[in-house]
CSV table of C-alpha atoms and ligand atoms in Angstrom, one decimal:
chain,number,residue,atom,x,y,z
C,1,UNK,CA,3.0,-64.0,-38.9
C,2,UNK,CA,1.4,-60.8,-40.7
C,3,UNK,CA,1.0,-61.1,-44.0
C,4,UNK,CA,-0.6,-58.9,-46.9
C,5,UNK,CA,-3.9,-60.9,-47.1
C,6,UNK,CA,-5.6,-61.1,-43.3
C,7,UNK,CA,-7.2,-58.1,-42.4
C,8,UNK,CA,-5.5,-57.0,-39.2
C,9,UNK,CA,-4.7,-53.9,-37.4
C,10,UNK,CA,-2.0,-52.5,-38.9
C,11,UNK,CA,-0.9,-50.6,-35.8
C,12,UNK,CA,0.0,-53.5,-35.2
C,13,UNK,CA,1.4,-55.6,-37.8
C,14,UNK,CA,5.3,-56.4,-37.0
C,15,UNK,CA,4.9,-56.0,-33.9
C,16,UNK,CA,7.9,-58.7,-33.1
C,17,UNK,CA,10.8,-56.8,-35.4
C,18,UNK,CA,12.4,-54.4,-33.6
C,19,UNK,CA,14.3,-51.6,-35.2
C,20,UNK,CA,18.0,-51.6,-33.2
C,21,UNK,CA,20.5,-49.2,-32.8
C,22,UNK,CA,22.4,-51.3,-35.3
C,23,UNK,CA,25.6,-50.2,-37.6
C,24,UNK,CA,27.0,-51.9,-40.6
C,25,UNK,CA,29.8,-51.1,-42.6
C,26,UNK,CA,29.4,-50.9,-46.3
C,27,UNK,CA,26.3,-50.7,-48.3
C,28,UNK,CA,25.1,-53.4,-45.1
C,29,UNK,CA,23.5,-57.1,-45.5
C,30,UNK,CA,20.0,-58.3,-44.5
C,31,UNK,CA,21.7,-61.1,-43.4
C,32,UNK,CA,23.2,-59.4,-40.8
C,33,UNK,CA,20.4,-57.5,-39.6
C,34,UNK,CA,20.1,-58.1,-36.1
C,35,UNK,CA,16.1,-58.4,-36.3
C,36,UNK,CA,15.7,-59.5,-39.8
C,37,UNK,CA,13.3,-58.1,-42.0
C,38,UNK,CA,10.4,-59.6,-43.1
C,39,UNK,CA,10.8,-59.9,-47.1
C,40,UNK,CA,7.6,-61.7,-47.9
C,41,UNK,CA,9.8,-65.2,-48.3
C,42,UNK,CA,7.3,-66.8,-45.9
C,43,UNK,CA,4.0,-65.2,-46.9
C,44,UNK,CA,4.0,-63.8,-50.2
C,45,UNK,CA,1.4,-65.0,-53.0
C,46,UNK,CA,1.2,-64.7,-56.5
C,47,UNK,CA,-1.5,-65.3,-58.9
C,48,UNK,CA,0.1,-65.2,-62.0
C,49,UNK,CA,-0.1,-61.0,-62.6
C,50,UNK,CA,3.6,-60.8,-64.7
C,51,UNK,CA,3.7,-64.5,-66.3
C,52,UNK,CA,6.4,-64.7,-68.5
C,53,UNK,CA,7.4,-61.3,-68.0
C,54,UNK,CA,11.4,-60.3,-68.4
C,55,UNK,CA,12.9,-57.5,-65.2
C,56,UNK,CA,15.4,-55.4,-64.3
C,57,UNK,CA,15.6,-54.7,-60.7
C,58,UNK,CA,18.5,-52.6,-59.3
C,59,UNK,CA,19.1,-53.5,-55.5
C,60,UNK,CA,17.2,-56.7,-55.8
C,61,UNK,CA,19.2,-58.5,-53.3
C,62,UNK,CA,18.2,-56.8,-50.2
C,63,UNK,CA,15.2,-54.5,-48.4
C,64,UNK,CA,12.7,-53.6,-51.0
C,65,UNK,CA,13.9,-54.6,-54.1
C,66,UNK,CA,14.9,-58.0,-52.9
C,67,UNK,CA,11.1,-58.5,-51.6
C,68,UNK,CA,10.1,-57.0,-54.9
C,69,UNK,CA,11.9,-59.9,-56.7
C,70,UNK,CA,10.5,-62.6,-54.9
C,71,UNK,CA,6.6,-61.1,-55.3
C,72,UNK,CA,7.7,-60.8,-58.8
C,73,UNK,CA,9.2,-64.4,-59.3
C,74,UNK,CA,6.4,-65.5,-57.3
C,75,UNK,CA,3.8,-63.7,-60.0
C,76,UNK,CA,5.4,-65.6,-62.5
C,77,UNK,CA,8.7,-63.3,-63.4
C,78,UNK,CA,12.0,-63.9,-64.8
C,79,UNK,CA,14.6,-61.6,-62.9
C,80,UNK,CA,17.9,-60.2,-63.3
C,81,UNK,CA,19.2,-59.0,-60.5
C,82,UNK,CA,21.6,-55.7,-59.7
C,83,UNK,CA,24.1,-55.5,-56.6
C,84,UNK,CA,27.2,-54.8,-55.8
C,85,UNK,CA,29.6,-57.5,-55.0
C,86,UNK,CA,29.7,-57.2,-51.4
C,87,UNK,CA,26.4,-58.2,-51.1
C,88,UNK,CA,26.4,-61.4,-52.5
C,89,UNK,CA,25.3,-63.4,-49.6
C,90,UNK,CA,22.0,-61.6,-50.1
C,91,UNK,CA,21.8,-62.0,-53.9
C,92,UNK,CA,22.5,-65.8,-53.7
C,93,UNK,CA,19.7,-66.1,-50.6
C,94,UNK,CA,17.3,-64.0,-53.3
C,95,UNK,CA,18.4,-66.1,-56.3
C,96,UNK,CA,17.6,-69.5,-54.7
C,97,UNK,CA,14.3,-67.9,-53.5
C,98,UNK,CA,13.5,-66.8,-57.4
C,99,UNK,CA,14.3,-70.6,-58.3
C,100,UNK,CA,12.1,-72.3,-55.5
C,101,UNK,CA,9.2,-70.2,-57.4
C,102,UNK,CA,10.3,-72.0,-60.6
C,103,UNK,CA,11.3,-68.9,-62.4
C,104,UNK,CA,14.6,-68.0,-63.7
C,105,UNK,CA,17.1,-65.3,-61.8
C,106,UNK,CA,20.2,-64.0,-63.1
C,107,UNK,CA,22.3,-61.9,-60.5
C,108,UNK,CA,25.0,-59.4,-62.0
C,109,UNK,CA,26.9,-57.7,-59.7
C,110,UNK,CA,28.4,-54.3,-60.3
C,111,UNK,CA,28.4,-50.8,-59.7
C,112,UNK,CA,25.5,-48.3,-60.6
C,113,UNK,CA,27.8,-45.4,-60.7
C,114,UNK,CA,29.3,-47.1,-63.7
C,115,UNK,CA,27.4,-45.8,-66.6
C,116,UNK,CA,28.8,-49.3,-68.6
C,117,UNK,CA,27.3,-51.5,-66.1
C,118,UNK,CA,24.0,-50.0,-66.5
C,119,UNK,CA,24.0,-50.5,-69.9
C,120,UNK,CA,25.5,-53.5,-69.8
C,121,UNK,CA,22.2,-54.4,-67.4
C,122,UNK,CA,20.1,-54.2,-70.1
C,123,UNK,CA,22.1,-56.2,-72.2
C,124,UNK,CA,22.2,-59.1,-69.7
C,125,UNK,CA,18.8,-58.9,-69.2
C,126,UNK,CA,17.7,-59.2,-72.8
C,127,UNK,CA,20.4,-61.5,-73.7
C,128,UNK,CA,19.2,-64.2,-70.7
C,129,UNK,CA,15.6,-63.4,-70.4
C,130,UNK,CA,14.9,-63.0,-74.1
C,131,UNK,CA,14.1,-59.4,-73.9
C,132,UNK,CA,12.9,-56.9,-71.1
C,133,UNK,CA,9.4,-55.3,-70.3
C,134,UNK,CA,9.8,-54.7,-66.4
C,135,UNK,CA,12.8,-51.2,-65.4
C,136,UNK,CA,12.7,-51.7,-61.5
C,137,UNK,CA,15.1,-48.8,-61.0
C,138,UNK,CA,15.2,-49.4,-56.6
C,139,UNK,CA,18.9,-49.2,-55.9
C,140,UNK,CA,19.9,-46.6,-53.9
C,141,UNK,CA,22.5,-44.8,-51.6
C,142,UNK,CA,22.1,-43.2,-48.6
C,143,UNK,CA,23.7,-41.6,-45.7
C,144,UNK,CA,23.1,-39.0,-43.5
C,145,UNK,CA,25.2,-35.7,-42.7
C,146,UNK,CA,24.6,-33.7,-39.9
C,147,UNK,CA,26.0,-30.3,-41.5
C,148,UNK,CA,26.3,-29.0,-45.3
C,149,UNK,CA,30.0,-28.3,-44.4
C,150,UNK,CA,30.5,-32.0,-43.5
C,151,UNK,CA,28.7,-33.0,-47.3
C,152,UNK,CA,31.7,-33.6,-49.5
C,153,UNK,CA,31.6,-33.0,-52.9
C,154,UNK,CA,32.4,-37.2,-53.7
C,155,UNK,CA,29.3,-37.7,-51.3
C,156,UNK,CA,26.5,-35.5,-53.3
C,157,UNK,CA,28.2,-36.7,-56.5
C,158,UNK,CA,27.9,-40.7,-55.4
C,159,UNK,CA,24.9,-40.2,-53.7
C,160,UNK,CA,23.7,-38.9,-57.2
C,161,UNK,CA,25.3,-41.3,-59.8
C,162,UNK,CA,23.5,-43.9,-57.8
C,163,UNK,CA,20.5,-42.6,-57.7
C,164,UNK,CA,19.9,-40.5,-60.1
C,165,UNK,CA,22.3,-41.2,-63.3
C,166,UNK,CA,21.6,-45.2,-62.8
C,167,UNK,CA,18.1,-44.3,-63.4
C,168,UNK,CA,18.9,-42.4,-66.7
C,169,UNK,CA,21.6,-44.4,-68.2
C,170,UNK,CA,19.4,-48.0,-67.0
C,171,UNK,CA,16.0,-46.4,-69.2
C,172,UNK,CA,18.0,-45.1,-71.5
C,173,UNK,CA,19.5,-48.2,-73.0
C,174,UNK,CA,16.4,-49.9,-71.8
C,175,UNK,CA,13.7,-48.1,-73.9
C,176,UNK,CA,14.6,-49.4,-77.6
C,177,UNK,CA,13.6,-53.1,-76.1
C,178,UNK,CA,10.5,-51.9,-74.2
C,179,UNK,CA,7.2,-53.2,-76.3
C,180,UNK,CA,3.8,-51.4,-75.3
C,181,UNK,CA,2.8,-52.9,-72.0
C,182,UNK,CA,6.2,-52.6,-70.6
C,183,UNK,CA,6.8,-51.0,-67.5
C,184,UNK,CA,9.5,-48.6,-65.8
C,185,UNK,CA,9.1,-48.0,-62.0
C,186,UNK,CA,11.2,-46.0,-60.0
C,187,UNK,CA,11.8,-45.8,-56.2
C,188,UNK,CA,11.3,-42.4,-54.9
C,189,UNK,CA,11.0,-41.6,-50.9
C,190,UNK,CA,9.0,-39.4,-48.5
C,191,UNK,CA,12.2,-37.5,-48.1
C,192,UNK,CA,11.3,-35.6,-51.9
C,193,UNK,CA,8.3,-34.3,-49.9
C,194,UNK,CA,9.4,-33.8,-46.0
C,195,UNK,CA,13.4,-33.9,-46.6
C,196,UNK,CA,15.4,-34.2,-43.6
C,197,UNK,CA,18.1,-31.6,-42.6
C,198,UNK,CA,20.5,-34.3,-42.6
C,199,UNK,CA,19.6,-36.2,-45.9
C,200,UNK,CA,20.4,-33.1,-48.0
C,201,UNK,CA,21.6,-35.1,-50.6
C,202,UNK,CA,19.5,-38.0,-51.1
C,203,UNK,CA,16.6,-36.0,-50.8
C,204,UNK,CA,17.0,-34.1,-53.5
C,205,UNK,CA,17.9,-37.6,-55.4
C,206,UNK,CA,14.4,-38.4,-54.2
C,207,UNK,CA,12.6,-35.4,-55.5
C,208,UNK,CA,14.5,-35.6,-59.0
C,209,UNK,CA,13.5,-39.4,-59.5
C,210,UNK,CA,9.7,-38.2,-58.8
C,211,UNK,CA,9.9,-35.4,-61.8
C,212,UNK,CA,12.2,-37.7,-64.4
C,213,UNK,CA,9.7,-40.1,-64.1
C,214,UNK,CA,6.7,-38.1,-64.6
C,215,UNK,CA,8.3,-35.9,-67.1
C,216,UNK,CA,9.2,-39.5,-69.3
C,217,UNK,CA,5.6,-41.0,-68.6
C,218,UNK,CA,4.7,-38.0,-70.7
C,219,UNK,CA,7.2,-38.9,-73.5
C,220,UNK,CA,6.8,-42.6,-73.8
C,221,UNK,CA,2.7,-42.8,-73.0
C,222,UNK,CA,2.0,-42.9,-77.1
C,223,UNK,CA,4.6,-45.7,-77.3
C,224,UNK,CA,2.3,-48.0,-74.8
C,225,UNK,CA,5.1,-47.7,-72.1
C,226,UNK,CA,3.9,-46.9,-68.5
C,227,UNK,CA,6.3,-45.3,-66.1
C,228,UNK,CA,5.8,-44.7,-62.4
C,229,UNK,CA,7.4,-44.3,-58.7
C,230,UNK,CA,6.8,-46.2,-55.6
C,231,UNK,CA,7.7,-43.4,-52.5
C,232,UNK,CA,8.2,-45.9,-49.5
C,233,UNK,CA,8.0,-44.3,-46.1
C,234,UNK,CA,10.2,-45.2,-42.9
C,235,UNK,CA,11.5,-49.3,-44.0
C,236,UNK,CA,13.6,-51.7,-41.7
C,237,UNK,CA,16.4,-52.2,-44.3
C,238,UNK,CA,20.4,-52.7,-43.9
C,239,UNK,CA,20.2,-49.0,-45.9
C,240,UNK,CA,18.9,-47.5,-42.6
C,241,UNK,CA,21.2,-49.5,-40.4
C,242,UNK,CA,24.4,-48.8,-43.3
C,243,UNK,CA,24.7,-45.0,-42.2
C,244,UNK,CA,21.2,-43.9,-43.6
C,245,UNK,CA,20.0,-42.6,-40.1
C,246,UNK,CA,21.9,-42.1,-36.7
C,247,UNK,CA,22.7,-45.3,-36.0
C,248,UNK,CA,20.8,-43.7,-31.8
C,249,UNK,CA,17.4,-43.1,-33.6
C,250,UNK,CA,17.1,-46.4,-35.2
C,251,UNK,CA,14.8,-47.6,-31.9
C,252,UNK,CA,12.7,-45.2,-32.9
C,253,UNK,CA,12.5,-45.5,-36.6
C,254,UNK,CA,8.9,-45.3,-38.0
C,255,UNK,CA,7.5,-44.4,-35.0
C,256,UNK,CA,6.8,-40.9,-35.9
C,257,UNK,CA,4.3,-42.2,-38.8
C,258,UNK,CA,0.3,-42.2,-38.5
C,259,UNK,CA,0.5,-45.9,-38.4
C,260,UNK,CA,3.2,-45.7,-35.5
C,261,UNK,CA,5.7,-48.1,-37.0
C,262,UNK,CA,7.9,-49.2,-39.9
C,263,UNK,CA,7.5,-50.2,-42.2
C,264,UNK,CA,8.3,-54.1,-43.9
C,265,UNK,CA,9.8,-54.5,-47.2
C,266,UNK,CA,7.1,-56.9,-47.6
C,267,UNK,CA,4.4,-54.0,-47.0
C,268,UNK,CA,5.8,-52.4,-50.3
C,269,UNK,CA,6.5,-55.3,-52.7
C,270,UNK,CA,2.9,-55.5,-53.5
C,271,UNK,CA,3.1,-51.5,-54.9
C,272,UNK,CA,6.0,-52.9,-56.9
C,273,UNK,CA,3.4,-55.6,-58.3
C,274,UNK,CA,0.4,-53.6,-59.3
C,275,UNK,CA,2.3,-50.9,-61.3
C,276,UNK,CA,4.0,-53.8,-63.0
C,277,UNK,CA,1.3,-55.5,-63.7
C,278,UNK,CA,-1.5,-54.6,-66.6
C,279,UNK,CA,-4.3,-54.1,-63.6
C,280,UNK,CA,-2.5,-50.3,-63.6
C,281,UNK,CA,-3.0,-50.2,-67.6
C,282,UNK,CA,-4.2,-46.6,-67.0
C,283,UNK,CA,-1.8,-45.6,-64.1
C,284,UNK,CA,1.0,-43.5,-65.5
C,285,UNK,CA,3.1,-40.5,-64.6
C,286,UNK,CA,2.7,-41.4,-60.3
C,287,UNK,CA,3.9,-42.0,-57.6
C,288,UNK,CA,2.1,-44.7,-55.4
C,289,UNK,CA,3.3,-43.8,-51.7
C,290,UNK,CA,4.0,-46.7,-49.2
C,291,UNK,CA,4.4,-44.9,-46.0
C,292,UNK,CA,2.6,-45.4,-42.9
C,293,UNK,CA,0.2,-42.7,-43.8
C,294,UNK,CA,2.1,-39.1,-43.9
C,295,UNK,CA,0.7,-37.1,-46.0
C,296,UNK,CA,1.9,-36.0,-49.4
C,297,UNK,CA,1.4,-33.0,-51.1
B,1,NAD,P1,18.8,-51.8,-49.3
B,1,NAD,O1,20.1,-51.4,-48.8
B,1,NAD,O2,18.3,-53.1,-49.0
B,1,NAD,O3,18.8,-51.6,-50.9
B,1,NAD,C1,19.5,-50.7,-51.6
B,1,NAD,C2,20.3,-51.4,-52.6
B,1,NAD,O4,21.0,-50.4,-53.4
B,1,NAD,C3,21.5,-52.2,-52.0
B,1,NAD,O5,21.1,-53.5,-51.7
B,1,NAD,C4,22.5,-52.2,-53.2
B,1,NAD,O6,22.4,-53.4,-53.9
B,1,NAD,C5,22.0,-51.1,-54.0
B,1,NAD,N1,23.1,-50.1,-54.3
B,1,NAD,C6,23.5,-49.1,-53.5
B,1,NAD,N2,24.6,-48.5,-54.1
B,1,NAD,C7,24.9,-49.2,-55.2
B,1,NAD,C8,25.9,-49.1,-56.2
B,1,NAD,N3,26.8,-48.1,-56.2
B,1,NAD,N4,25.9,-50.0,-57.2
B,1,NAD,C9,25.0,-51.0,-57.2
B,1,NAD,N5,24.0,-51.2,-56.3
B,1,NAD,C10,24.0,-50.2,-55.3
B,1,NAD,O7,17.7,-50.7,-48.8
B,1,NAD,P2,16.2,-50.3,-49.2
B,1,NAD,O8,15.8,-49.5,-48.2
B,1,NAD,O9,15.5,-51.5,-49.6
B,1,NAD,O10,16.4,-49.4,-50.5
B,1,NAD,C11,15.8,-49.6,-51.7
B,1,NAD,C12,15.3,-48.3,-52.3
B,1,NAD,O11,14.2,-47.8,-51.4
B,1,NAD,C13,16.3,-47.2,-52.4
B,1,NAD,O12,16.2,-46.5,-53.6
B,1,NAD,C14,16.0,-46.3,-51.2
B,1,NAD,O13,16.4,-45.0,-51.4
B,1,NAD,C15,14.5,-46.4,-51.2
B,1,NAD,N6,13.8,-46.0,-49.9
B,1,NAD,C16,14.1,-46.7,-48.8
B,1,NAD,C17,13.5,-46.3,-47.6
B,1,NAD,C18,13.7,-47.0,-46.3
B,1,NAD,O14,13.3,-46.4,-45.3
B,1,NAD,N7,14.3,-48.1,-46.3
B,1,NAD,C19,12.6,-45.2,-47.6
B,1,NAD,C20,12.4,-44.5,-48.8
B,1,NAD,C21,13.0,-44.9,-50.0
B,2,MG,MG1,21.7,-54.9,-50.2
């Protein structure tokens, strides 16, 4: 099994998950991924980075943010974590994962296009966890449309609450809780740098989160709080398989990238980790990009 700690080719690494032509309805399950993504559960390893530390993470129950969790629980975190209802087969996997790490987990379903649950997050959070000093702002929306005559106005307006406003209304109540040391990471893409004609939307999304978050870094720097973006690359996750790509180039997914391949969410949890963590004490104001190797301007 690949892991993040044995040097190996990396060509190479995940070589038995295939990416399918696979469709789910709905914002899609990694449960019912038909080659299920490797989240870390079996390999990853903390060493105490964030003991005692209090997150946020939006989208924690699958994909990235769900690996994220479990590196973080695993690091020695306390997590609430954000989903929407349908996905709580996922969240309740993730949640007893959190607990076999001996750390806490609190799942709170809901809907990030709802500027009350956002607040009401960070409310949660500091009410169960005693406080918060990790923002993992990771959910996201998604799906592609072949034609700007096809992109409805409800689309580019979801596809923005989600991404976008969650991110603003989730700081924004977050930041009179933040002590220095605290940490606010956002989830950005490759698609703010080589947008697809059919992602109009959500790239865009992409390229807004990267300048938000570098514009804030600027603001809250002399208040000790650190604020960056992790830019994944290609990632099998039920986003791709939930109408983010034709479902027909999913068997090809990744391929395209230097490193040939897709990515794992368990290849980008550790990105999560560092800019958490106090080893990035000076890293502030960037974007750390997970990708397979295309480049970045
Ligand atoms: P994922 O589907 O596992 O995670 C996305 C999560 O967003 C969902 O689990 C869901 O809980 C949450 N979400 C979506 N809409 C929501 C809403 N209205 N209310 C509450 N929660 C909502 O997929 P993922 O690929 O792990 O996505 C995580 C992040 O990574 C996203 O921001 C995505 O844009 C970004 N990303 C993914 C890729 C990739 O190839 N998978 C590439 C670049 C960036
Ligand atoms: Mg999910």
């Amino acid at each position: 099994m690949a892991d993040q700690y044995t040097v190996t080719d990396p060509t190479k690494m995940y070589a038995d998950i295939d990416t399918t032509a696979q469709y789910q309805d709905g914002p899609g399950l990694d449960a019912d991924l038909d080659n299920p993504a490797d989240l870390g559960e079996e390999t990853y390893r903390g060493s105490g980075r964030l003991r005692d530390r209090k997150a946020l993470v939006t989208g924690g129950d699958s994909g990235i943010g769900a690996a994220t969790v479990i590196a973080f629980a695993r690091e020695g975190a306390d997590v609430v974590i954000s989903y929407l209802p349908e996905e709580e087969k996922d969240a309740q996997r993730i949640k007893s994962l959190v607990e076999q790490a001996g750390r806490k987990a609190v799942l709170a379903p809901g809907d990030l296009t709802d500027e009350r649950y956002c607040t009401s997050l960070v409310e949660t959070t500091v009410r169960e966890l005693g406080g918060i000093d990790i923002v993992v702002s990771n959910g996201g929306r998604q799906q592609h449309v072949e034609d700007l005559a096809d992109l409805s106005y409800e689309q580019f307006d979801d596809t923005f609450k989600t991404n976008v406003y969650a991110l603003f209304w989730i700081v924004k109540a977050a930041l009179p809780h933040l002590q220095p040391g605290s940490a606010i990471i956002g989830t950005s893409s490759i698609q703010a740098y080589q947008p697809s004609p059919n992602l109009l939307d959500y790239a865009t999304t992409k390229a807004a989160i990267n300048t938000f978050c570098k514009g804030l870094a600027q603001q809250v720097g002399p208040k000790g709080i650190r604020v960056n973006v992790v830019a994944p690359g290609p990632v099998w996750t039920p986003l791709q398989t939930a109408g983010g790509q034709p479902q027909e180039e999913l068997p090809e997914f990744g391929q395209s990238t230097p490193l040939g391949r897709a990515g794992q969410p368990a290849d980008l949890a550790p990105a999560f980790v560092y800019l958490a963590s106090a080893e990035s004490s000076f890293v502030s104001g960037e974007t750390l990009h997970v990708n397979g190797g295309m480049p970045t301007p």
